[in-house]
Amino acid sequence: MLSASTLSDRRGLVAFGIGVIAVTAGVLLHAPMFWMGRNLHFMLAGMPMGADMIAGMFLIVGGVGVAAYGLLPRNVSGILSASQDIVVSPPEDAPLSRAHWVLMGVLVLALVIDIMKPASLGFTIPGMIDEYRVPKQTASMVPFFALVGTVVGSIVWGILADIYGRKASILLSAVMFVGTSICGAMPSLAWNIGMCFMMGAAAGGMLPVTYALLAEMMPSKHRGWALVLVGGLGAVGGYFAASGFSALLQPFFGWRILWLLNLPTGLSLVLLGAFIPESAKFLLARGRREEARAVMARFGSEARSTTRAEEAAFTKGPSVALTGKAFFGKLFALSLAAICYGLINFGLLLWLPADLVSRGYSMEVTSKLLAESALIAFPTVFIVAYLYSSWSTKWSVVGSIAVTLAGLAGVLWLEFTGSGSPVLPVALLIVGTNGLIAMLLPYAAESFPLRIRGRTTGTVAACTKAGGMFAQFLAILALVPPLDVVSLIIIVPTIGALVLVAMFGKETRGRDLRDLDPDGHTFAATGV
């Protein structure tokens, strides 16, 4: 499954293996509790927690700690210092090799597993409301704390990726996924909320780490469409997996089975680690030069050290226009689009299953309808990737916002008339929002100067969660209006995002990133 080179040394490999076994054993100790509820359609609310479950929790916490210790490299300060002076990149026009395609396929599967976790929340909330006898606003604390976890995870995992490495941070996330599957056996809502926070923390860091790893491995010529394709397939596949498993398994095992799936999917992600390479830059910084050379040979990359002159070029010279209407207009436009995505994906789409159930649809039928919508959206990911790389980056983003608007209008019509199938409007929403999130972060990264690229892209990424946090906070306060009003409210900022991106967005396809800052030169008068 893993070699010693994956971790810091053989000691690390043994520790990681012991940690995974301990977490898995801790989860399995909760299985009898779940099976005890089979005669009540697996409803466990109010049942006492046995000593085996308490022991299992200690095993999970300890196992995650041991696994993290096994992944932690030695001489962390030296690694961080050395990594600042190393640049690893493929040649601009390098062809894609078999290694690139395998990596893309593995990362798509990893993102499907990752995105499936928060996407499952919408299918579990109706069951939680019924079993725990709580109002919607109380149940909304589950997705709210999951989103808080994703924000925390995005920050923490970014730090971990620099200390542990890209691959190791993905593996640690997978181990945490396995541990959160015990939520399927928790007899109280409070435990579900706590596990949701952990799940969100693990999921929150996966997407940016995956993008970072892929960007470091892909030739510049293919980077844009590869990032969009992997992100889009992961998003659509994750939502389809969540809705599909809900349709297949909930009628027999109840809502809890969607949590218990974290065990096999998390372990699958650990196994996929065998096909995920570590960043060559990280390996060089650790002094593992032979392994770094092997990785670079597989992916056609080359390494060099930065010079004092290059460092000066990044920090000196006349300052560029990082203020003013052009800069703030572009940042505000992309941030507003990100907020609208969060309102829809972590608000409207999470509330939709419960709304359809309240209108007389069964949970099985609702899950099938949403799975069909996700299936319709699947082939459009390839179209989005093609348009982004071959037609226009700016207008592809604008187009995805327009499709999202059409989906919102469809939901609005469905709610007003009370008739018709929700498949088409939901499919438009899924197509539009998945296309938007697949393109938004790569486009943001290409739209700002290098020295502030991390901060601006991070701001846009944070806004994708901020919209969802606001939506779920309203739900906790019982201030969520009917879905027709929700759709009408979201339409307004979405129209604003479309207009602003059209006004302030810049075309980035086929252009040197150094030419894309507000005044035309990222490093003005430096010659870079």
XYZ file of N, CA and C in Angstrom, residues 56-212:
471
model
N -13.786 2.719 21.849
C -13.579 2.990 20.424
C -13.217 4.439 20.157
N -13.850 5.361 20.902
C -13.533 6.783 20.735
C -12.087 7.085 21.121
N -11.649 6.487 22.220
C -10.257 6.685 22.634
C -9.295 6.118 21.583
N -9.657 4.975 21.005
C -8.814 4.383 19.964
C -8.728 5.303 18.746
N -9.847 5.919 18.392
C -9.869 6.800 17.217
C -8.998 8.031 17.449
N -9.188 8.674 18.606
C -8.393 9.867 18.909
C -6.908 9.516 18.965
N -6.582 8.431 19.674
C -5.185 8.014 19.761
C -4.630 7.602 18.417
N -5.450 6.905 17.610
C -4.999 6.447 16.296
C -4.684 7.599 15.364
N -5.535 8.641 15.380
C -5.262 9.822 14.549
C -3.949 10.476 14.987
N -3.720 10.553 16.303
C -2.487 11.130 16.801
C -1.263 10.337 16.392
N -1.339 9.001 16.486
C -0.208 8.144 16.101
C 0.051 8.245 14.601
N -1.034 8.244 13.801
C -0.870 8.368 12.351
C -0.229 9.708 11.988
N -0.651 10.778 12.680
C -0.064 12.094 12.425
C 1.426 12.096 12.792
N 1.772 11.436 13.896
C 3.178 11.330 14.292
C 3.976 10.583 13.224
N 3.404 9.521 12.673
C 4.104 8.762 11.637
C 4.321 9.561 10.369
N 3.390 10.465 10.060
C 3.520 11.275 8.861
C 4.451 12.468 9.039
N 4.649 12.893 10.287
C 5.434 14.097 10.552
C 6.905 13.865 10.201
N 7.468 14.702 9.329
C 8.885 14.553 8.984
C 9.791 15.107 10.072
N 11.043 14.699 10.035
C 12.026 15.263 10.946
C 12.597 16.554 10.369
N 13.210 17.345 11.242
C 13.861 18.596 10.841
C 12.902 19.507 10.075
N 11.738 19.788 10.697
C 10.709 20.595 10.053
C 11.231 21.983 9.691
N 11.952 22.640 10.615
C 12.426 23.999 10.355
C 13.383 24.027 9.171
N 14.211 23.019 9.052
C 15.135 22.961 7.928
C 14.418 22.775 6.608
N 13.337 21.967 6.640
C 12.549 21.730 5.432
C 11.921 23.022 4.944
N 11.297 23.760 5.877
C 10.616 24.992 5.506
C 11.596 26.023 4.973
N 12.780 26.086 5.577
C 13.780 27.046 5.127
C 14.295 26.697 3.734
N 14.602 25.414 3.529
C 15.145 24.996 2.236
C 14.138 25.139 1.116
N 12.845 24.905 1.414
C 11.826 24.935 0.370
C 11.654 26.316 -0.230
N 12.057 27.375 0.483
C 11.890 28.718 -0.035
C 12.822 28.987 -1.210
N 13.907 28.228 -1.316
C 14.917 28.499 -2.341
C 14.838 27.533 -3.514
N 13.763 26.743 -3.610
C 13.654 25.726 -4.649
C 12.448 26.015 -5.523
N 12.641 25.950 -6.825
C 11.540 26.077 -7.779
C 11.510 24.806 -8.606
N 10.359 24.115 -8.638
C 10.177 22.912 -9.438
C 9.016 23.156 -10.385
N 9.258 23.007 -11.686
C 8.182 23.236 -12.643
C 8.450 22.451 -13.919
N 7.361 21.981 -14.592
C 7.532 21.312 -15.881
C 7.780 22.353 -16.968
N 8.434 21.971 -18.056
C 8.570 22.892 -19.184
C 7.195 23.321 -19.691
N 7.118 24.534 -20.244
C 5.844 25.108 -20.686
C 5.090 24.179 -21.627
N 5.786 23.620 -22.624
C 5.118 22.838 -23.662
C 5.332 21.332 -23.502
N 5.676 20.876 -22.303
C 5.894 19.443 -22.092
C 4.614 18.668 -22.366
N 4.692 17.518 -23.040
C 3.486 16.720 -23.300
C 3.021 16.010 -22.033
N 1.756 15.637 -22.023
C 1.229 14.875 -20.900
C 1.664 13.423 -21.024
N 2.145 12.867 -19.929
C 2.570 11.475 -19.905
C 1.508 10.616 -19.218
N 1.742 9.323 -19.208
C 0.828 8.403 -18.516
C 0.752 8.760 -17.034
N 1.877 9.207 -16.456
C 1.894 9.572 -15.036
C 0.948 10.734 -14.749
N 0.879 11.698 -15.679
C -0.036 12.829 -15.495
C -1.490 12.362 -15.491
N -1.835 11.488 -16.431
C -3.219 11.026 -16.527
C -3.604 10.176 -15.322
N -2.676 9.336 -14.859
C -2.960 8.524 -13.668
C -3.173 9.429 -12.461
N -2.314 10.441 -12.314
C -2.459 11.363 -11.195
C -3.809 12.077 -11.247
N -4.202 12.547 -12.427
C -5.487 13.224 -12.562
C -6.640 12.299 -12.180
N -6.581 11.043 -12.636
C -7.641 10.091 -12.302
C -7.734 9.818 -10.808
N -6.581 9.655 -10.169
C -6.568 9.385 -8.731
C -7.092 10.583 -7.947
N -6.691 11.795 -8.355
C -7.141 12.985 -7.641
C -8.633 13.237 -7.855
N -9.165 12.859 -9.009
C -10.620 12.943 -9.210
C -11.334 12.040 -8.205
N -10.862 10.785 -8.066
C -11.469 9.875 -7.096
C -11.343 10.413 -5.681
N -10.182 11.002 -5.362
C -9.991 11.562 -4.028
C -10.973 12.696 -3.763
N -11.197 13.552 -4.773
C -12.128 14.665 -4.594
C -13.574 14.185 -4.527
N -13.901 13.136 -5.279
C -15.255 12.562 -5.186
C -15.524 12.110 -3.752
N -14.567 11.388 -3.170
C -14.710 10.927 -1.785
C -14.794 12.111 -0.842
N -13.966 13.126 -1.097
C -13.916 14.304 -0.234
C -15.219 15.101 -0.286
N -15.711 15.389 -1.487
C -16.886 16.236 -1.662
C -18.162 15.491 -1.298
N -18.132 14.163 -1.396
C -19.303 13.373 -1.031
C -19.685 13.578 0.435
N -18.694 13.867 1.294
C -18.968 13.989 2.732
C -19.915 15.149 3.036
N -19.531 16.412 2.696
C -20.469 17.503 2.976
C -21.729 17.448 2.131
N -21.633 16.869 0.909
C -22.828 16.772 0.063
C -23.878 15.845 0.678
N -23.443 14.900 1.519
C -24.378 13.963 2.150
C -25.241 14.622 3.215
N -24.823 15.797 3.698
C -25.545 16.435 4.799
C -27.002 16.692 4.452
N -27.258 17.130 3.203
C -28.629 17.425 2.813
C -29.534 16.216 2.855
N -28.955 15.020 2.709
C -29.750 13.793 2.705
C -29.891 13.186 4.099
N -29.095 13.667 5.053
C -29.205 13.153 6.424
C -30.084 14.022 7.318
N -30.203 15.307 6.992
C -30.940 16.214 7.868
C -32.413 15.821 8.037
N -33.155 15.442 6.961
C -34.547 15.013 7.192
C -34.645 13.848 8.177
N -33.711 12.885 8.083
C -33.720 11.755 9.016
C -33.389 12.184 10.434
N -32.455 13.129 10.594
C -32.114 13.638 11.924
C -33.306 14.344 12.562
N -33.997 15.160 11.766
C -35.168 15.873 12.292
C -36.215 14.885 12.786
N -36.425 13.828 12.010
C -37.436 12.828 12.374
C -37.021 12.018 13.596
N -35.764 11.572 13.639
C -35.333 10.706 14.726
C -35.130 11.456 16.035
N -34.490 12.613 15.971
C -34.193 13.339 17.203
C -35.333 14.258 17.652
N -36.384 14.346 16.813
C -37.549 15.176 17.153
C -37.135 16.623 17.441
N -36.343 17.172 16.534
C -35.879 18.552 16.701
C -36.367 19.373 15.513
N -36.515 20.695 15.681
C -36.910 21.542 14.553
C -35.770 21.707 13.550
N -36.105 22.242 12.404
C -35.107 22.425 11.350
C -33.942 23.289 11.803
N -34.253 24.342 12.579
C -33.177 25.246 12.974
C -32.148 24.564 13.859
N -32.591 23.621 14.700
C -31.643 22.866 15.525
C -30.806 21.932 14.662
N -31.459 21.246 13.726
C -30.733 20.348 12.831
C -29.750 21.102 11.947
N -30.017 22.384 11.697
C -29.121 23.179 10.850
C -27.757 23.410 11.493
N -27.647 23.133 12.797
C -26.344 23.256 13.446
C -25.359 22.235 12.891
N -25.880 21.129 12.335
C -25.000 20.093 11.778
C -24.235 20.639 10.563
N -24.913 21.122 9.500
C -24.141 21.672 8.378
C -23.389 22.948 8.738
N -23.909 23.739 9.700
C -23.211 24.959 10.088
C -21.835 24.639 10.653
N -21.774 23.688 11.589
C -20.482 23.353 12.184
C -19.598 22.588 11.193
N -20.219 21.889 10.241
C -19.417 21.262 9.195
C -18.717 22.326 8.357
N -19.434 23.418 8.037
C -18.838 24.494 7.260
C -17.783 25.253 8.052
N -18.046 25.454 9.354
C -17.010 26.055 10.205
C -15.753 25.180 10.164
N -15.964 23.856 10.199
C -14.834 22.935 10.113
C -14.067 23.064 8.808
N -14.788 23.289 7.691
C -14.092 23.430 6.409
C -13.240 24.691 6.374
N -13.731 25.769 6.992
C -12.938 27.005 7.040
C -11.672 26.780 7.861
N -11.842 26.163 9.040
C -10.684 25.856 9.885
C -9.736 24.909 9.149
N -10.313 23.875 8.505
C -9.488 22.903 7.795
C -8.711 23.514 6.650
N -9.324 24.473 5.929
C -8.632 25.121 4.812
C -7.363 25.827 5.288
N -7.441 26.450 6.470
C -6.281 27.162 7.019
C -5.249 26.175 7.552
N -5.716 25.240 8.387
C -4.804 24.304 9.044
C -4.131 23.392 8.028
N -4.908 22.892 7.059
C -4.326 21.953 6.094
C -3.333 22.654 5.166
N -3.530 23.945 4.919
C -2.536 24.671 4.144
C -1.194 24.695 4.849
N -1.229 24.854 6.183
C 0.004 24.824 6.971
C 0.584 23.416 6.989
N -0.299 22.423 7.197
C 0.171 21.037 7.250
C 0.808 20.601 5.935
N 0.260 21.091 4.810
C 0.806 20.700 3.511
C 2.242 21.172 3.350
N 2.585 22.313 3.978
C 3.961 22.805 3.918
C 4.887 22.057 4.873
N 4.323 21.539 5.962
C 5.138 20.833 6.956
C 5.202 19.333 6.647
N 4.037 18.738 6.407
C 3.957 17.293 6.176
C 4.222 16.918 4.721
N 3.890 17.817 3.806
C 3.921 17.493 2.392
C 2.505 17.308 1.871
N 2.333 17.416 0.532
C 0.996 17.311 -0.071
C 0.386 15.940 0.170
N 1.158 14.909 -0.113
C 0.628 13.554 -0.013
C 0.292 13.199 1.422
N 1.173 13.538 2.335
C 0.954 13.180 3.731
C -0.288 13.865 4.296
N -0.531 15.122 3.901
C -1.714 15.814 4.410
C -2.990 15.196 3.867
N -2.957 14.694 2.626
C -4.121 13.987 2.074
C -4.363 12.696 2.850
N -3.290 11.977 3.189
C -3.435 10.731 3.954
C -3.987 10.998 5.353
N -3.531 12.059 5.994
C -4.045 12.386 7.317
C -5.525 12.737 7.253
N -5.923 13.435 6.208
C -7.331 13.745 5.993
C -8.147 12.461 5.848
N -7.611 11.483 5.123
C -8.313 10.215 4.935
C -8.500 9.481 6.254
N -7.482 9.501 7.117
C -7.593 8.834 8.420
C -8.692 9.494 9.259
N -8.778 10.815 9.202
C -9.838 11.504 9.929
C -11.214 11.161 9.369
N -11.307 11.004 8.040
C -12.569 10.573 7.441
C -13.036 9.257 8.040
N -12.101 8.325 8.149
C -12.445 7.010 8.715
C -13.008 7.177 10.121
N -12.369 8.010 10.930
C -12.816 8.208 12.301
C -14.195 8.809 12.403
N -14.554 9.726 11.489
C -15.857 10.387 11.586
C -17.023 9.475 11.222
N -16.748 8.282 10.711
C -17.846 7.373 10.370
C -18.619 6.910 11.598
N -18.062 7.067 12.818
C -18.788 6.658 14.020
C -20.029 7.515 14.252
N -20.149 8.608 13.514
C -21.349 9.442 13.619
C -22.597 8.619 13.294
N -22.438 7.592 12.475
C -23.567 6.740 12.130
C -24.099 5.923 13.284
N -23.368 5.879 14.394
C -23.820 5.123 15.561
C -24.042 6.009 16.776
N -23.951 7.326 16.601
C -24.099 8.235 17.739
C -25.572 8.381 18.126
N -25.920 8.172 19.417
C -27.324 8.249 19.829
C -27.829 9.657 20.110
N -26.959 10.680 20.043
C -27.394 12.044 20.329
C -26.982 12.979 19.208
N -27.746 14.064 19.040
C -27.455 15.050 18.011
C -26.148 15.783 18.293
N -25.837 15.999 19.565
C -24.616 16.722 19.923
C -23.377 16.013 19.386
N -23.341 14.692 19.496
C -22.195 13.953 18.964
C -22.117 14.078 17.447
N -23.273 14.085 16.780
C -23.281 14.272 15.328
C -22.690 15.623 14.945
N -23.016 16.653 15.714
C -22.489 17.989 15.435
C -20.972 18.006 15.588
N -20.468 17.381 16.664
C -19.026 17.321 16.874
C -18.303 16.581 15.768
N -18.864 15.437 15.347
C -18.242 14.673 14.272
C -18.299 15.428 12.949
N -19.373 16.217 12.748
C -19.484 17.014 11.528
C -18.371 18.047 11.449
N -18.033 18.634 12.591
C -16.929 19.590 12.608
C -15.631 18.903 12.187
N -15.370 17.712 12.720
C -14.166 16.969 12.348
C -14.168 16.631 10.865
N -15.327 16.173 10.367
C -15.437 15.841 8.950
C -15.158 17.062 8.091
N -15.736 18.230 8.481
C -15.491 19.451 7.730
C -14.035 19.859 7.748
N -13.385 19.698 8.905
C -11.965 20.046 9.005
C -11.123 19.182 8.081
N -11.463 17.895 7.992
C -10.722 17.000 7.098
C -11.004 17.327 5.639
N -12.278 17.623 5.328
C -12.657 17.892 3.939
C -12.181 19.258 3.473
N -12.143 20.241 4.385
C -11.836 21.608 3.999
C -10.468 21.776 3.373
N -9.502 20.997 3.831
C -8.157 21.167 3.306
C -7.849 20.333 2.082
N -8.721 19.373 1.746
C -8.412 18.468 0.648
C -8.359 19.187 -0.703
N -9.349 20.057 -0.961
C -9.426 20.697 -2.269
C -8.221 21.579 -2.570
N -7.847 22.541 -1.693
C -6.672 23.358 -2.019
C -5.379 22.561 -2.095
N -5.222 21.533 -1.252
C -4.010 20.708 -1.315
C -3.961 19.950 -2.636
N -5.125 19.441 -3.070
C -5.184 18.725 -4.349
C -4.825 19.655 -5.501
N -5.389 20.868 -5.503
C -5.058 21.831 -6.548
C -3.563 22.159 -6.531
N -3.009 22.338 -5.332
C -1.589 22.676 -5.228
C -0.713 21.557 -5.799
